[in-house]
Coordinates of C-alpha atoms in Angstrom, one line a residue:
Chain A
M416 CA 23.2 9.1 23.8
Q417 CA 19.5 9.6 24.5
Q418 CA 18.1 6.1 24.0
N419 CA 14.6 7.2 25.2
L420 CA 13.9 9.2 22.1
N421 CA 10.6 8.7 20.4
F422 CA 10.9 7.8 16.8
L423 CA 8.2 7.9 14.1
V424 CA 9.0 5.7 11.1
V425 CA 6.9 6.4 7.9
D426 CA 7.0 4.0 5.0
D427 CA 4.2 2.5 2.9
F428 CA 5.8 -0.9 3.0
S429 CA 5.2 -2.8 6.3
T430 CA 8.4 -4.8 5.6
M431 CA 10.5 -1.7 5.5
R432 CA 8.9 -0.2 8.7
R433 CA 9.6 -3.5 10.5
I434 CA 13.2 -3.5 9.3
I435 CA 13.8 0.1 10.4
K436 CA 12.0 -0.5 13.7
N437 CA 14.2 -3.6 14.4
L438 CA 17.4 -1.7 13.5
L439 CA 16.4 1.1 15.8
N440 CA 15.7 -1.4 18.6
D441 CA 19.1 -3.0 18.0
L442 CA 20.6 0.5 18.3
G443 CA 18.9 0.8 21.7
Y444 CA 15.9 3.0 20.6
A445 CA 12.9 1.2 22.0
N446 CA 10.2 3.8 21.4
V447 CA 9.3 3.5 17.7
A448 CA 5.9 4.2 16.2
E449 CA 4.9 3.6 12.6
A450 CA 2.8 5.3 10.0
D451 CA 2.2 4.3 6.4
D452 CA 2.2 7.7 4.7
G453 CA 2.3 11.4 5.3
N454 CA -1.5 11.8 5.9
T455 CA -1.3 9.3 8.7
A456 CA 2.0 10.6 10.1
L457 CA 1.1 14.3 10.2
P458 CA -1.7 14.1 12.9
M459 CA 0.5 11.7 14.9
L460 CA 3.3 14.2 14.8
K461 CA 1.1 17.1 15.7
N462 CA -0.7 15.3 18.6
G463 CA 2.2 13.2 19.7
N464 CA 5.6 13.7 21.4
F465 CA 8.1 12.6 18.8
D466 CA 11.8 13.5 18.8
F467 CA 12.8 12.0 15.5
L468 CA 11.2 11.4 12.1
I469 CA 12.4 8.8 9.6
T470 CA 10.4 8.9 6.4
D471 CA 10.3 7.4 2.9
W472 CA 9.7 9.6 0.0
N473 CA 7.6 7.7 -2.5
M474 CA 4.3 6.8 -0.8
P475 CA 0.6 6.8 -1.8
G476 CA -1.4 9.6 -0.2
M477 CA 1.1 12.2 1.1
P478 CA 4.6 11.7 -0.1
G479 CA 7.6 12.2 2.3
L480 CA 8.7 15.4 0.7
D481 CA 5.3 17.0 1.4
L482 CA 5.4 15.6 5.0
L483 CA 8.8 17.2 5.5
K484 CA 7.5 20.6 4.2
H485 CA 4.5 20.3 6.6
V486 CA 6.8 19.5 9.5
R487 CA 9.0 22.5 8.8
A488 CA 6.0 24.7 8.5
E489 CA 4.6 23.7 11.8
P490 CA 6.1 25.9 14.6
R491 CA 6.1 23.1 17.2
L492 CA 7.7 20.6 14.9
S493 CA 9.9 22.8 12.8
K494 CA 13.1 21.8 14.6
M495 CA 12.5 18.1 14.5
P496 CA 15.2 16.0 13.0
V497 CA 13.9 14.4 9.7
L498 CA 15.9 11.7 8.1
M499 CA 14.8 10.8 4.6
L500 CA 15.2 7.0 4.0
T501 CA 14.3 6.4 0.4
A502 CA 15.1 4.8 -3.0
E503 CA 14.7 8.2 -4.7
A504 CA 18.2 8.9 -6.1
K505 CA 18.0 11.8 -8.4
R506 CA 20.3 14.7 -7.7
E507 CA 17.6 17.2 -8.0
Q508 CA 15.5 15.3 -5.5
I509 CA 18.3 15.4 -2.9
V510 CA 18.7 19.1 -3.6
E511 CA 14.9 19.6 -3.2
A512 CA 14.9 17.7 0.1
A513 CA 17.8 19.7 1.4
Q514 CA 16.1 22.9 0.4
A515 CA 13.0 21.7 2.2
G516 CA 15.1 21.3 5.3
V517 CA 15.9 17.6 5.5
S518 CA 18.4 16.7 8.3
G519 CA 19.8 13.6 6.5
Y520 CA 19.3 11.5 3.4
V521 CA 19.9 7.8 3.2
I522 CA 19.2 5.9 -0.1
K523 CA 17.9 2.3 -0.1
P524 CA 19.2 -0.3 0.0
F525 CA 21.1 0.8 3.1
T526 CA 23.2 -0.8 5.8
A527 CA 22.6 -0.8 9.6
A528 CA 25.9 1.1 9.9
T529 CA 24.8 3.9 7.5
L530 CA 21.5 4.3 9.4
K531 CA 23.4 4.5 12.8
E532 CA 26.0 6.9 11.4
K533 CA 23.3 9.3 10.0
I534 CA 21.2 9.2 13.2
D535 CA 24.2 9.8 15.4
K536 CA 25.4 12.7 13.1
I537 CA 21.9 14.4 13.2
L538 CA 21.7 14.0 17.0
A539 CA 25.2 15.3 17.5
A540 CA 24.4 18.3 15.3
Q541 CA 21.2 18.9 17.2
A542 CA 23.0 18.7 20.6
A543 CA 25.6 21.2 19.4
A544 CA 23.0 23.7 18.1
Chain B
M552 CA -19.3 2.4 -59.4
S553 CA -18.8 4.9 -62.2
T554 CA -15.4 5.3 -63.8
L555 CA -13.7 8.6 -64.6
H556 CA -14.5 7.9 -68.3
E557 CA -18.2 7.5 -67.7
N558 CA -18.2 10.7 -65.7
N559 CA -16.4 12.5 -68.4
N560 CA -19.0 11.4 -70.9
E561 CA -21.8 12.6 -68.6
Y562 CA -20.0 15.9 -68.0
A563 CA -19.5 16.3 -71.8
I564 CA -23.3 15.8 -72.4
W565 CA -24.1 18.6 -69.9
V566 CA -21.4 20.9 -71.1
T567 CA -22.6 20.6 -74.7
A568 CA -26.2 21.2 -73.5
M569 CA -25.1 24.3 -71.6
S570 CA -23.2 25.6 -74.6
Q571 CA -26.2 25.1 -76.9
A572 CA -28.5 26.8 -74.4
L573 CA -26.1 29.7 -74.2
D574 CA -26.0 30.0 -78.0
Q575 CA -29.8 29.9 -78.1
G576 CA -30.2 32.3 -75.2
D577 CA -32.3 29.6 -73.5
K578 CA -32.1 30.4 -69.7
V579 CA -34.2 27.6 -68.6
A580 CA -32.4 25.0 -70.7
F581 CA -29.0 26.4 -69.4
R582 CA -30.1 26.1 -65.8
T583 CA -31.3 22.6 -66.4
A584 CA -28.0 21.6 -68.0
L585 CA -26.1 23.3 -65.1
A586 CA -28.1 21.4 -62.5
G587 CA -27.4 18.2 -64.5
F588 CA -23.7 19.0 -64.4
D589 CA -23.8 19.7 -60.6
G590 CA -25.7 16.4 -60.1
A591 CA -23.0 14.5 -62.0
R592 CA -20.3 16.0 -59.9
N593 CA -22.1 15.4 -56.6
S594 CA -22.7 11.8 -57.5
E595 CA -19.0 11.4 -58.2
V596 CA -18.1 12.9 -54.8
T597 CA -20.7 10.8 -53.0
T598 CA -19.4 7.7 -54.7
G599 CA -15.9 8.6 -53.6
I600 CA -17.0 9.1 -50.0
R601 CA -18.9 5.9 -50.0
K602 CA -15.8 4.1 -51.2
V603 CA -13.6 5.7 -48.5
A604 CA -16.2 4.8 -45.8
L605 CA -16.4 1.2 -47.0
D606 CA -12.6 0.9 -47.1
L607 CA -12.4 2.3 -43.5
Q608 CA -15.1 -0.1 -42.3
T609 CA -13.2 -3.0 -43.9
A610 CA -10.0 -1.9 -42.3
L611 CA -11.6 -1.5 -38.9
D612 CA -13.3 -4.9 -39.2
R613 CA -10.0 -6.5 -40.2
F614 CA -8.3 -4.7 -37.3
R615 CA -10.8 -6.0 -34.8
V616 CA -10.6 -9.5 -36.0
D617 CA -6.9 -9.7 -36.7
S618 CA -5.4 -8.0 -33.7
K619 CA -5.4 -9.3 -30.2
L620 CA -6.6 -5.9 -29.1
I621 CA -9.8 -6.9 -27.4
D622 CA -8.3 -9.8 -25.7
L623 CA -5.4 -7.6 -24.5
A624 CA -7.8 -4.9 -23.3
Q625 CA -10.3 -7.2 -21.6
R626 CA -8.2 -10.1 -20.3
Q627 CA -4.4 -10.0 -20.7
V628 CA -3.8 -6.5 -19.3
P629 CA -6.0 -6.8 -16.3
D630 CA -4.4 -10.3 -15.8
A631 CA -1.0 -8.8 -15.8
R632 CA -2.0 -6.3 -13.1
H633 CA -3.4 -9.2 -10.9
R634 CA -0.2 -11.2 -11.4
L635 CA 1.9 -8.3 -10.3
A636 CA -0.3 -7.7 -7.3
H637 CA 0.1 -11.4 -6.5
V638 CA 3.9 -11.1 -6.7
L639 CA 3.7 -8.1 -4.3
R640 CA 1.7 -10.2 -1.9
L641 CA 4.0 -13.2 -2.2
T642 CA 7.1 -11.2 -1.6
D643 CA 5.4 -9.3 1.3
D644 CA 4.4 -12.6 2.9
A645 CA 7.8 -14.2 2.4
A646 CA 9.6 -11.2 3.8
H647 CA 7.4 -11.1 6.9
R648 CA 7.7 -14.9 7.4
T649 CA 11.5 -14.6 7.2
M650 CA 11.4 -11.7 9.7
D651 CA 9.1 -13.7 12.0
L652 CA 11.6 -16.6 12.1
V653 CA 14.5 -14.2 12.5
D654 CA 12.7 -12.6 15.4
R655 CA 12.3 -16.0 17.0
C656 CA 15.9 -17.0 16.5
C657 CA 17.5 -13.8 17.8
P658 CA 16.6 -14.2 21.5
L659 CA 17.7 -17.9 21.3
A660 CA 21.1 -16.9 19.9
D661 CA 21.4 -14.1 22.5
H662 CA 20.5 -16.5 25.3
I663 CA 22.9 -19.3 24.2
A664 CA 25.8 -16.8 23.7
H665 CA 25.2 -15.3 27.1
E666 CA 24.8 -18.6 28.9
A667 CA 27.8 -20.2 27.3
E668 CA 30.0 -17.3 28.4
R669 CA 28.6 -17.4 31.9
L670 CA 29.1 -21.2 32.2
A671 CA 32.6 -20.9 30.9
V672 CA 33.5 -18.4 33.6
Q673 CA 31.7 -20.5 36.3
Y674 CA 33.3 -23.8 35.3
E675 CA 36.7 -22.4 35.1
A676 CA 36.4 -21.1 38.7
A677 CA 34.7 -24.3 40.0
E678 CA 36.9 -26.9 38.4
P679 CA 40.2 -25.3 37.6
S680 CA 42.2 -28.6 37.7
H681 CA 39.6 -30.9 36.0
A682 CA 41.1 -32.8 33.0
M683 CA 38.2 -31.7 30.8
Q684 CA 38.3 -28.1 31.9
P685 CA 40.3 -26.6 29.0
Q686 CA 38.3 -28.5 26.4
L687 CA 34.9 -27.6 28.0
T688 CA 35.6 -23.9 28.6
G689 CA 37.1 -23.7 25.1
F690 CA 33.9 -25.1 23.7
L691 CA 31.7 -22.8 25.7
R692 CA 33.8 -19.7 24.7
Q693 CA 33.6 -20.8 21.0
T694 CA 29.9 -21.3 21.3
A695 CA 29.5 -17.8 22.7
T696 CA 31.6 -16.4 19.8
S697 CA 29.7 -18.4 17.2
M698 CA 26.3 -17.4 18.6
T699 CA 27.3 -13.8 18.5
A700 CA 28.2 -14.2 14.8
V701 CA 24.9 -16.0 14.2
R702 CA 23.1 -13.1 15.9
G703 CA 24.9 -10.7 13.5
N704 CA 24.0 -12.7 10.5
L705 CA 20.4 -12.8 11.5
A706 CA 20.4 -9.0 11.7
E707 CA 21.7 -9.0 8.1
V708 CA 19.0 -11.4 7.0
L709 CA 16.5 -9.0 8.5
L710 CA 18.0 -6.0 6.6
A711 CA 18.1 -8.0 3.4
Q712 CA 14.3 -8.2 3.5
G713 CA 14.4 -4.6 2.3
Y714 CA 14.4 -6.1 -1.2
Q715 CA 10.6 -6.5 -0.7
D716 CA 10.2 -2.7 -0.4
L717 CA 12.5 -2.0 -3.4
S718 CA 11.0 -4.7 -5.7
G719 CA 7.5 -3.7 -4.5
Q720 CA 8.0 -0.1 -5.5
I721 CA 9.2 -1.1 -8.9
I722 CA 6.2 -3.5 -9.3
R723 CA 3.8 -0.7 -8.2
G724 CA 5.3 1.5 -10.9
V725 CA 4.7 -1.2 -13.5
M726 CA 1.2 -1.7 -12.2
T727 CA 0.4 2.0 -12.7
L728 CA 1.7 1.7 -16.2
V729 CA -0.5 -1.3 -16.8
D730 CA -3.5 0.6 -15.5
E731 CA -2.8 3.4 -18.0
L732 CA -2.4 0.8 -20.7
E733 CA -5.7 -0.8 -19.8
T734 CA -7.5 2.6 -20.0
A735 CA -5.9 3.4 -23.3
L736 CA -6.6 0.0 -24.8
G737 CA -10.3 0.2 -23.6
E738 CA -10.6 3.6 -25.3
L739 CA -8.9 2.2 -28.4
V740 CA -11.4 -0.7 -28.6
R741 CA -14.3 1.7 -27.9
I742 CA -13.5 4.0 -30.8
G743 CA -12.4 1.2 -33.1
G744 CA -8.8 2.4 -33.4
S745 CA -9.5 5.6 -35.4
E746 CA -8.4 8.0 -32.7
L747 CA -5.8 7.2 -30.1
E748 CA -5.3 9.6 -27.3
A749 CA -1.7 10.6 -27.3
G750 CA 0.9 10.9 -24.6
S751 CA 1.5 9.2 -21.3
R752 CA 1.7 11.7 -18.6
S753 CA 5.2 12.4 -17.4
Q754 CA 5.7 11.3 -13.8
D755 CA 5.4 14.0 -11.2
S756 CA 8.7 14.3 -9.3
R757 CA 6.9 15.4 -6.2
R758 CA 5.4 11.9 -5.9
G759 CA 8.8 10.3 -6.4
H760 CA 10.2 8.1 -9.1
G761 CA 10.8 4.8 -7.2
P762 CA 14.0 2.9 -7.1
I763 CA 16.6 2.7 -9.8
V764 CA 16.0 -0.2 -12.2
P765 CA 19.2 -1.4 -14.0
G766 CA 19.0 -0.9 -17.8
I767 CA 16.5 1.9 -17.6
N768 CA 17.6 5.5 -18.1
H769 CA 16.8 7.4 -14.9
G770 CA 18.5 10.6 -16.0
N771 CA 20.4 12.5 -13.3
A772 CA 20.6 9.9 -10.5
V773 CA 23.3 9.5 -7.8
G774 CA 25.5 6.5 -7.8
G775 CA 25.2 5.6 -4.1
Q776 CA 25.3 6.8 -0.5
Q777 CA 28.7 8.4 -1.0
D778 CA 27.3 10.6 -3.8
V779 CA 24.4 11.6 -1.5
D780 CA 26.8 12.5 1.3
A781 CA 29.0 14.6 -1.1
L782 CA 25.9 16.4 -2.5
L783 CA 24.5 17.1 0.9
L784 CA 27.9 18.4 2.1
D785 CA 27.9 20.8 -0.9
L786 CA 24.4 21.9 0.1
G787 CA 25.5 22.5 3.7
V788 CA 23.4 19.7 5.3

């Protein structure tokens, strides 16, 4: 497993960013940056060297779905794994995220095991592609 | 205020005058009588309008005095928003405080678990025949196991702080509603309750709906991560 991957965690709640960052650290991923919404995250993604994006959906400023669409529309970022980690639980939203090209979808509240499982699955799929 | 009967008498006088003027072929008298009739009718309409306006004014005055509308608009609703913001801050502070303490405990637990295991191995090798050896190494091994469990529980405590995000999102949703209520109430106070702008805007799905709140109908929501996984599998993700 590539433990030196660069993660960007996007959530408007600092509590949740901290939890995700801690869980990622426990999983052996030490390089975790944070952003509080899509507007902050997008320039970081464009100018940075991130390998994996974990984003909330419901955020002030640019919501996660719009961020996902921007990422998929940007040639350099279009293949980046994007895991949606959100409390949004409507079927049509999950369908919408899937259509926008989400790599995985975890609903809050979640467990450490679920997060690990989804990240591993996405990375395995990426390696196989 | 004139009654219908009084008006009828007044109308009768002018109708009779018009009839006489017609009989006599007196144009001027007829027009005067017609104008008189019109005047009587206008005065009745004016009186009616005045009465309606007065009733409306009375109703509005009573509404202002009786209802808690102004207090609601100017104090209670803004208060409610501040209280909610305060709850947000409190839970945020509490969650961070908890995580700070967890962050401090984790390395301690890691260190104790590691050292206990190391000492157990070392002591076993150094004093294989000492009378206390089984007891001490047993204790050290148990300490290592317990500290690993403590470390696991601390990780769970950390994850449990996610409540702050979920409750915070719900509170923010209610705060938005309170904002809208404040605007609507302000408007209501301003126009004295005669016109109320209708309709709360339906929430834009693009922005998200926030977490599921038990007891509130959220429409077509999934039941948990298993449903999400099944749905994504169907969609080929």
